[in-house]
Amino acid sequence: MKAPHVEYRNVRKSYDGRTLVVEDLNLAVEKGEFLTLLGPSGSGKTTCLMMLAGFEQATSGAILVNGESVHDLPPDKRNIGVVFQNYALFPHMTVGGNLAFPLEVRRLRASERAERVARALRLVQLEGFEARRPGELSGGQQQRVAIARALVFEPELVLMDEPLGALDRRLREEMQFEIRRIHRELGVTIIYVTHDQQEAMVMSDRVAVFRNGRIEQIATPETLYEEPERAFVAQFIGENNLLGASVTATDGDICDVDTGSGVVRAFDVQGSAVGDDVILAIRPERIGVEPDSGQYANVLTATALDVVFIGDHLRVRLRVGDNEDFIAKIPNIVGHGTVLPGDNVRIGWATLDGRALPPDPSISQGDIEP
């Protein structure tokens, strides 16, 4: 059986000998995959990247590339391209000089250096910029140069640490698709770090959601969104309403749960027993307001607290039981009806759109801030 391109085996990292910033990490990355490490600040994702790059050493465990440990290899011998948030370009060098530098270190001939620099600039669509200096470029152009420099020596593996964090929203969105295009064109393995869940969803083949040094769930973007296994993932990927509930009945993969405002049916993620506490998660866009009779298996009463016009939808904040931050999104279509603050309304959703997740003492019925 062929070894993964990158593998972390029981990796731990502590800076002070007491607190683990990465705990028992086991992760395999296939050749040519675009994997994103996603999580809030301090969750350990950047540390994982820096250990692979060789800028940090694991406290214990092993990191392998193509089945071989990289523990004793210095960063410059690992043949890994790295892109940082702050670009890390040499300001006194031209664009061509910045790109040629890693090739000079590797002692390539001048003719081959020139050929590779030209190829890398074509790849990031910056032909003709060789003589410019970084200070003469926009932020987006500087980031393209940083990406080109990471690719110019043709590594099989590229690491990117929050590379778009310093760009404005429009440029960030443009660069997301550019990086994805480059990945498809070259077929290199990319491991990407971000705290931006939208960025992770747009770019990745798989996403590993980090929390407190551990992976909470790793899956495709669609699976993470549609089938979260934990409350933290349910809230961190997109938006979810969370209600504390107790299981009153089970039937295979479906369970009945008492929310305190009524009993509803949901998909049972963990295989619950009657009496178990769960967290019920429902996406705002799956909730119908004032649905037709019989349209949904689950119906509760609620009070509209606030209605905000977003453009393509109305965002309705509701009180459901003790939760005053229950959100429904109503499509902005002709005949959607009018909901006003103070109205008592019925809300409903399909059985499989509710997920009964394991309880988590650190998760409240509110937003998780990145």
CSV table of C-alpha atoms in Angstrom, one decimal:
chain,number,residue,atom,x,y,z
A,1,MET,CA,0.0,0.0,0.0
A,2,LYS,CA,1.4,3.4,-1.0
A,3,ALA,CA,2.3,5.7,1.8
A,4,PRO,CA,0.4,9.1,2.2
A,5,HIS,CA,2.3,12.1,0.9
A,6,VAL,CA,2.3,13.6,4.4
A,7,GLU,CA,1.6,11.8,7.6
A,8,TYR,CA,1.5,13.0,11.3
A,9,ARG,CA,1.7,10.1,13.7
A,10,ASN,CA,0.8,10.7,17.4
A,11,VAL,CA,2.3,14.2,17.2
A,12,ARG,CA,2.4,16.4,20.2
A,13,LYS,CA,3.8,19.9,20.7
A,14,SER,CA,4.4,21.8,23.9
A,15,TYR,CA,6.3,25.0,24.3
A,16,ASP,CA,6.6,25.0,28.1
A,17,GLY,CA,6.6,21.3,28.9
A,18,ARG,CA,3.1,21.4,30.5
A,19,THR,CA,0.5,22.8,28.0
A,20,LEU,CA,0.0,20.9,24.8
A,21,VAL,CA,-0.8,23.1,21.8
A,22,VAL,CA,-1.0,20.0,19.6
A,23,GLU,CA,-2.3,16.8,21.2
A,24,ASP,CA,-2.0,13.3,19.7
A,25,LEU,CA,-2.4,14.5,16.1
A,26,ASN,CA,-2.9,11.7,13.5
A,27,LEU,CA,-3.4,12.9,10.0
A,28,ALA,CA,-2.7,11.6,6.5
A,29,VAL,CA,-2.6,13.8,3.4
A,30,GLU,CA,-2.7,12.2,0.0
A,31,LYS,CA,-0.5,13.3,-2.9
A,32,GLY,CA,-2.1,16.1,-4.9
A,33,GLU,CA,-4.7,16.9,-2.2
A,34,PHE,CA,-5.6,20.4,-1.1
A,35,LEU,CA,-6.1,20.1,2.6
A,36,THR,CA,-7.1,23.1,4.8
A,37,LEU,CA,-6.4,23.3,8.5
A,38,LEU,CA,-9.2,25.4,9.9
A,39,GLY,CA,-9.8,26.7,13.4
A,40,PRO,CA,-9.9,29.7,15.7
A,41,SER,CA,-6.7,31.5,16.8
A,42,GLY,CA,-4.7,29.3,19.2
A,43,SER,CA,-6.1,26.0,18.0
A,44,GLY,CA,-2.8,24.6,16.9
A,45,LYS,CA,-3.2,24.7,13.1
A,46,THR,CA,-0.2,27.0,12.4
A,47,THR,CA,2.0,25.0,14.8
A,48,CYS,CA,1.2,21.8,12.8
A,49,LEU,CA,2.3,23.6,9.6
A,50,MET,CA,5.5,24.9,11.1
A,51,MET,CA,6.5,21.5,12.4
A,52,LEU,CA,6.1,20.1,8.9
A,53,ALA,CA,8.1,22.9,7.4
A,54,GLY,CA,10.9,22.4,10.0
A,55,PHE,CA,10.6,25.7,11.8
A,56,GLU,CA,9.3,23.9,14.9
A,57,GLN,CA,10.2,20.5,16.3
A,58,ALA,CA,7.5,18.1,17.6
A,59,THR,CA,7.7,17.3,21.3
A,60,SER,CA,6.9,13.7,20.5
A,61,GLY,CA,5.5,11.6,17.6
A,62,ALA,CA,6.7,11.5,14.0
A,63,ILE,CA,6.1,13.5,10.8
A,64,LEU,CA,6.7,11.7,7.5
A,65,VAL,CA,6.9,12.8,3.9
A,66,ASN,CA,6.6,10.1,1.3
A,67,GLY,CA,6.9,7.5,4.2
A,68,GLU,CA,10.2,9.0,5.5
A,69,SER,CA,10.7,10.9,8.7
A,70,VAL,CA,11.7,14.5,8.3
A,71,HIS,CA,12.7,14.9,12.0
A,72,ASP,CA,16.5,15.4,11.3
A,73,LEU,CA,16.1,17.4,8.1
A,74,PRO,CA,16.6,21.2,8.3
A,75,PRO,CA,13.9,23.3,6.6
A,76,ASP,CA,16.1,24.0,3.4
A,77,LYS,CA,16.5,20.2,2.8
A,78,ARG,CA,12.8,19.3,3.0
A,79,ASN,CA,12.0,20.6,-0.5
A,80,ILE,CA,8.8,22.3,0.7
A,81,GLY,CA,7.5,25.6,-0.6
A,82,VAL,CA,6.1,27.9,2.1
A,83,VAL,CA,3.9,31.0,1.7
A,84,PHE,CA,3.4,33.3,4.7
A,85,GLN,CA,0.8,36.0,5.4
A,86,ASN,CA,3.3,38.8,5.4
A,87,TYR,CA,4.7,37.8,2.0
A,88,ALA,CA,8.4,37.7,3.3
A,89,LEU,CA,9.8,39.1,0.1
A,90,PHE,CA,13.2,40.8,0.0
A,91,PRO,CA,12.4,44.5,-0.5
A,92,HIS,CA,15.9,45.3,-1.9
A,93,MET,CA,15.5,42.6,-4.6
A,94,THR,CA,13.5,42.8,-7.8
A,95,VAL,CA,10.7,40.4,-8.4
A,96,GLY,CA,13.0,38.3,-10.6
A,97,GLY,CA,15.7,38.4,-7.9
A,98,ASN,CA,13.2,37.2,-5.3
A,99,LEU,CA,12.2,34.3,-7.4
A,100,ALA,CA,15.7,33.4,-8.5
A,101,PHE,CA,17.0,33.3,-4.9
A,102,PRO,CA,15.8,29.8,-3.9
A,103,LEU,CA,17.2,28.6,-7.3
A,104,GLU,CA,20.6,30.1,-6.6
A,105,VAL,CA,20.6,28.4,-3.2
A,106,ARG,CA,20.1,25.1,-5.0
A,107,ARG,CA,22.9,26.0,-7.4
A,108,LEU,CA,20.9,25.8,-10.7
A,109,ARG,CA,22.5,27.2,-13.8
A,110,ALA,CA,21.6,30.7,-14.8
A,111,SER,CA,19.8,29.6,-18.0
A,112,GLU,CA,17.6,27.2,-16.0
A,113,ARG,CA,17.0,29.9,-13.3
A,114,ALA,CA,15.7,32.3,-16.0
A,115,GLU,CA,13.5,29.7,-17.5
A,116,ARG,CA,11.9,28.7,-14.2
A,117,VAL,CA,11.4,32.3,-13.1
A,118,ALA,CA,9.6,33.1,-16.3
A,119,ARG,CA,7.5,30.0,-16.0
A,120,ALA,CA,6.5,30.8,-12.4
A,121,LEU,CA,5.6,34.4,-13.3
A,122,ARG,CA,3.4,33.1,-16.1
A,123,LEU,CA,1.7,30.7,-13.7
A,124,VAL,CA,0.7,33.6,-11.4
A,125,GLN,CA,-0.1,35.9,-14.4
A,126,LEU,CA,2.7,38.4,-13.6
A,127,GLU,CA,4.7,38.3,-16.9
A,128,GLY,CA,6.8,41.4,-17.4
A,129,PHE,CA,7.1,42.2,-13.7
A,130,GLU,CA,10.7,40.8,-13.3
A,131,ALA,CA,12.3,44.2,-12.9
A,132,ARG,CA,9.9,45.7,-10.4
A,133,ARG,CA,10.6,45.8,-6.6
A,134,PRO,CA,8.0,44.6,-4.0
A,135,GLY,CA,7.3,48.1,-2.9
A,136,GLU,CA,6.1,49.0,-6.4
A,137,LEU,CA,3.4,46.2,-6.3
A,138,SER,CA,0.0,46.1,-4.9
A,139,GLY,CA,-0.8,43.7,-2.0
A,140,GLY,CA,-2.4,41.2,-4.3
A,141,GLN,CA,0.6,41.3,-6.7
A,142,GLN,CA,3.1,40.8,-3.8
A,143,GLN,CA,1.1,37.8,-2.7
A,144,ARG,CA,1.3,36.4,-6.2
A,145,VAL,CA,5.1,36.8,-6.2
A,146,ALA,CA,5.2,35.0,-2.8
A,147,ILE,CA,3.3,32.1,-4.3
A,148,ALA,CA,5.5,32.1,-7.4
A,149,ARG,CA,8.6,32.0,-5.2
A,150,ALA,CA,7.2,29.0,-3.3
A,151,LEU,CA,6.6,27.2,-6.6
A,152,VAL,CA,9.6,28.2,-8.6
A,153,PHE,CA,11.8,25.3,-7.5
A,154,GLU,CA,9.0,22.9,-8.3
A,155,PRO,CA,8.3,21.3,-4.9
A,156,GLU,CA,5.8,18.5,-4.6
A,157,LEU,CA,4.5,20.0,-1.3
A,158,VAL,CA,3.5,23.6,-0.6
A,159,LEU,CA,2.4,25.0,2.8
A,160,MET,CA,0.4,28.2,3.1
A,161,ASP,CA,-0.1,30.0,6.4
A,162,GLU,CA,-3.0,32.5,6.3
A,163,PRO,CA,-1.6,33.8,2.9
A,164,LEU,CA,-4.6,36.0,2.1
A,165,GLY,CA,-5.1,37.5,5.6
A,166,ALA,CA,-3.7,40.9,4.7
A,167,LEU,CA,-5.8,41.4,1.6
A,168,ASP,CA,-9.1,43.2,1.3
A,169,ARG,CA,-12.2,41.2,0.7
A,170,ARG,CA,-12.3,41.5,-3.1
A,171,LEU,CA,-8.7,40.6,-3.6
A,172,ARG,CA,-8.9,37.8,-1.1
A,173,GLU,CA,-11.8,36.3,-3.1
A,174,GLU,CA,-9.9,36.7,-6.4
A,175,MET,CA,-6.8,35.0,-4.9
A,176,GLN,CA,-8.8,32.1,-3.5
A,177,PHE,CA,-9.8,31.1,-7.1
A,178,GLU,CA,-6.2,31.8,-8.4
A,179,ILE,CA,-4.7,29.5,-5.8
A,180,ARG,CA,-7.2,26.8,-6.6
A,181,ARG,CA,-6.5,27.2,-10.3
A,182,ILE,CA,-2.8,26.9,-9.7
A,183,HIS,CA,-3.4,23.8,-7.6
A,184,ARG,CA,-5.4,22.1,-10.4
A,185,GLU,CA,-2.8,23.1,-13.0
A,186,LEU,CA,0.2,21.8,-11.1
A,187,GLY,CA,-1.3,19.0,-9.1
A,188,VAL,CA,1.0,19.7,-6.1
A,189,THR,CA,0.0,18.9,-2.6
A,190,ILE,CA,-1.1,22.0,-0.7
A,191,ILE,CA,-1.7,22.3,3.1
A,192,TYR,CA,-3.4,25.5,3.8
A,193,VAL,CA,-4.0,27.3,7.2
A,194,THR,CA,-6.9,29.7,7.8
A,195,HIS,CA,-9.4,30.8,10.4
A,196,ASP,CA,-11.9,31.8,7.6
A,197,GLN,CA,-14.4,29.1,7.1
A,198,GLN,CA,-15.7,30.5,3.7
A,199,GLU,CA,-12.1,30.4,2.4
A,200,ALA,CA,-11.7,26.8,3.5
A,201,MET,CA,-15.0,25.8,1.9
A,202,VAL,CA,-14.2,27.4,-1.5
A,203,MET,CA,-10.7,26.0,-1.9
A,204,SER,CA,-10.3,22.7,-0.2
A,205,ASP,CA,-10.7,19.0,-1.1
A,206,ARG,CA,-10.9,18.3,2.6
A,207,VAL,CA,-10.9,20.5,5.7
A,208,ALA,CA,-9.6,19.5,9.2
A,209,VAL,CA,-11.4,21.5,11.9
A,210,PHE,CA,-9.0,22.2,14.8
A,211,ARG,CA,-9.9,23.0,18.4
A,212,ASN,CA,-7.6,23.2,21.3
A,213,GLY,CA,-4.8,21.2,19.5
A,214,ARG,CA,-7.1,18.4,18.3
A,215,ILE,CA,-9.0,17.7,15.1
A,216,GLU,CA,-12.7,17.8,15.8
A,217,GLN,CA,-13.7,16.5,12.4
A,218,ILE,CA,-12.0,16.1,9.0
A,219,ALA,CA,-14.1,15.7,5.8
A,220,THR,CA,-15.0,17.4,2.5
A,221,PRO,CA,-16.5,20.9,2.8
A,222,GLU,CA,-20.0,19.6,1.9
A,223,THR,CA,-19.9,16.8,4.5
A,224,LEU,CA,-18.7,19.3,7.2
A,225,TYR,CA,-21.6,21.6,6.4
A,226,GLU,CA,-24.3,19.0,6.0
A,227,GLU,CA,-23.1,16.4,8.5
A,228,PRO,CA,-21.3,18.0,11.4
A,229,GLU,CA,-20.5,15.5,14.1
A,230,ARG,CA,-20.0,17.9,17.0
A,231,ALA,CA,-21.5,21.2,18.1
A,232,PHE,CA,-18.3,23.1,17.6
A,233,VAL,CA,-18.1,22.0,14.0
A,234,ALA,CA,-21.8,22.8,13.4
A,235,GLN,CA,-21.3,26.4,14.6
A,236,PHE,CA,-17.8,27.0,13.1
A,237,ILE,CA,-18.7,25.9,9.6
A,238,GLY,CA,-21.4,28.2,8.5
A,239,GLU,CA,-24.2,29.1,10.9
A,240,ASN,CA,-26.3,26.8,13.0
A,241,ASN,CA,-29.0,27.2,15.6
A,242,LEU,CA,-28.3,25.2,18.8
A,243,LEU,CA,-30.9,24.1,21.3
A,244,GLY,CA,-30.2,22.0,24.4
A,245,ALA,CA,-32.5,19.0,24.4
A,246,SER,CA,-33.1,15.6,25.9
A,247,VAL,CA,-33.8,12.3,24.1
A,248,THR,CA,-37.3,10.9,24.7
A,249,ALA,CA,-37.4,8.1,22.2
A,250,THR,CA,-35.1,6.4,19.6
A,251,ASP,CA,-35.9,4.7,16.3
A,252,GLY,CA,-32.7,3.6,14.4
A,253,ASP,CA,-30.9,6.7,13.2
A,254,ILE,CA,-33.8,9.0,14.3
A,255,CYS,CA,-34.6,10.2,17.8
A,256,ASP,CA,-37.3,12.3,19.4
A,257,VAL,CA,-35.9,15.1,21.5
A,258,ASP,CA,-37.6,17.5,24.0
A,259,THR,CA,-36.3,21.0,23.5
A,260,GLY,CA,-38.3,22.5,26.3
A,261,SER,CA,-40.5,24.2,23.7
A,262,GLY,CA,-41.8,21.0,22.2
A,263,VAL,CA,-40.7,17.5,21.1
A,264,VAL,CA,-39.1,17.2,17.6
A,265,ARG,CA,-37.5,14.5,15.5
A,266,ALA,CA,-33.9,14.6,14.5
A,267,PHE,CA,-31.0,12.6,13.0
A,268,ASP,CA,-29.2,10.9,15.8
A,269,VAL,CA,-25.5,11.4,15.3
A,270,GLN,CA,-24.1,9.5,18.3
A,271,GLY,CA,-26.5,6.6,18.8
A,272,SER,CA,-28.3,8.1,21.8
A,273,ALA,CA,-30.3,6.4,24.6
A,274,VAL,CA,-33.5,7.7,26.1
A,275,GLY,CA,-32.6,10.3,28.7
A,276,ASP,CA,-29.4,11.4,27.1
A,277,ASP,CA,-28.7,15.1,26.8
A,278,VAL,CA,-28.0,16.3,23.2
A,279,ILE,CA,-27.5,19.5,21.3
A,280,LEU,CA,-30.0,20.0,18.5
A,281,ALA,CA,-28.5,21.8,15.5
A,282,ILE,CA,-30.6,23.3,12.6
A,283,ARG,CA,-29.3,25.5,9.8
A,284,PRO,CA,-31.2,28.8,9.5
A,285,GLU,CA,-31.9,28.3,5.8
A,286,ARG,CA,-33.6,25.0,6.4
A,287,ILE,CA,-36.2,26.6,8.7
A,288,GLY,CA,-39.6,27.6,7.3
A,289,VAL,CA,-41.6,30.4,8.9
A,290,GLU,CA,-45.4,30.0,8.9
A,291,PRO,CA,-45.2,26.8,6.8
A,292,ASP,CA,-48.1,25.2,5.2
A,293,SER,CA,-50.0,22.6,7.2
A,294,GLY,CA,-48.2,19.3,7.0
A,295,GLN,CA,-45.1,20.7,5.2
A,296,TYR,CA,-42.7,19.8,8.0
A,297,ALA,CA,-42.5,17.0,10.5
A,298,ASN,CA,-41.2,19.4,13.1
A,299,VAL,CA,-43.2,22.5,14.1
A,300,LEU,CA,-42.6,24.8,17.1
A,301,THR,CA,-44.0,28.2,18.1
A,302,ALA,CA,-41.7,31.2,18.3
A,303,THR,CA,-41.7,35.0,18.6
A,304,ALA,CA,-40.1,37.2,16.0
A,305,LEU,CA,-37.7,39.6,17.7
A,306,ASP,CA,-36.0,41.3,14.7
A,307,VAL,CA,-36.2,41.2,10.9
A,308,VAL,CA,-33.3,42.3,8.8
A,309,PHE,CA,-33.4,42.8,5.0
A,310,ILE,CA,-30.2,41.2,3.6
A,311,GLY,CA,-31.0,41.4,-0.1
A,312,ASP,CA,-31.6,37.8,-1.3
A,313,HIS,CA,-33.2,36.9,2.0
A,314,LEU,CA,-34.7,38.2,5.2
A,315,ARG,CA,-32.9,37.3,8.4
A,316,VAL,CA,-35.4,36.7,11.2
A,317,ARG,CA,-34.2,36.5,14.8
A,318,LEU,CA,-36.6,34.5,16.9
A,319,ARG,CA,-37.2,33.6,20.5
A,320,VAL,CA,-37.6,29.8,20.8
A,321,GLY,CA,-38.1,28.9,24.5
A,322,ASP,CA,-35.2,30.6,26.3
A,323,ASN,CA,-33.1,31.0,23.2
A,324,GLU,CA,-33.4,34.5,21.8
A,325,ASP,CA,-30.8,34.0,19.0
A,326,PHE,CA,-32.6,31.5,16.9
A,327,ILE,CA,-32.2,32.5,13.3
A,328,ALA,CA,-34.3,31.7,10.2
A,329,LYS,CA,-33.5,32.9,6.7
A,330,ILE,CA,-36.5,33.6,4.5
A,331,PRO,CA,-35.8,33.7,0.7
A,332,ASN,CA,-36.6,37.1,-0.8
A,333,ILE,CA,-39.2,35.9,-3.3
A,334,VAL,CA,-42.6,37.3,-4.3
A,335,GLY,CA,-45.2,36.1,-1.8
A,336,HIS,CA,-42.8,35.3,1.0
A,337,GLY,CA,-45.1,37.1,3.4
A,338,THR,CA,-44.4,39.7,6.0
A,339,VAL,CA,-43.0,38.9,9.5
A,340,LEU,CA,-42.8,41.8,11.9
A,341,PRO,CA,-41.0,42.1,15.3
A,342,GLY,CA,-43.4,40.9,18.0
A,343,ASP,CA,-45.3,38.5,15.8
A,344,ASN,CA,-46.0,35.0,17.2
A,345,VAL,CA,-45.2,32.6,14.4
A,346,ARG,CA,-44.9,28.9,13.6
A,347,ILE,CA,-41.5,27.6,12.5
A,348,GLY,CA,-40.8,24.2,11.0
A,349,TRP,CA,-38.1,22.0,9.5
A,350,ALA,CA,-37.6,18.5,8.1
A,351,THR,CA,-36.5,15.6,10.4
A,352,LEU,CA,-33.1,15.1,8.7
A,353,ASP,CA,-32.4,18.9,8.8
A,354,GLY,CA,-32.1,18.6,12.6
A,355,ARG,CA,-29.0,16.8,14.0
A,356,ALA,CA,-28.9,15.6,17.6
A,357,LEU,CA,-25.2,16.1,18.5
A,358,PRO,CA,-23.2,15.0,21.6
A,359,PRO,CA,-23.4,17.5,24.5
A,360,ASP,CA,-20.4,19.9,24.9
A,361,PRO,CA,-20.1,21.8,28.2
A,362,SER,CA,-18.1,24.6,26.5
A,363,ILE,CA,-20.7,25.2,23.8
A,364,SER,CA,-23.6,27.5,24.7
A,365,GLN,CA,-26.5,28.5,22.6
A,366,GLY,CA,-24.6,31.3,20.9
A,367,ASP,CA,-22.1,32.1,18.3
A,368,ILE,CA,-18.5,30.8,18.3
A,369,GLU,CA,-16.2,33.6,17.5
A,370,PRO,CA,-13.1,32.7,15.4
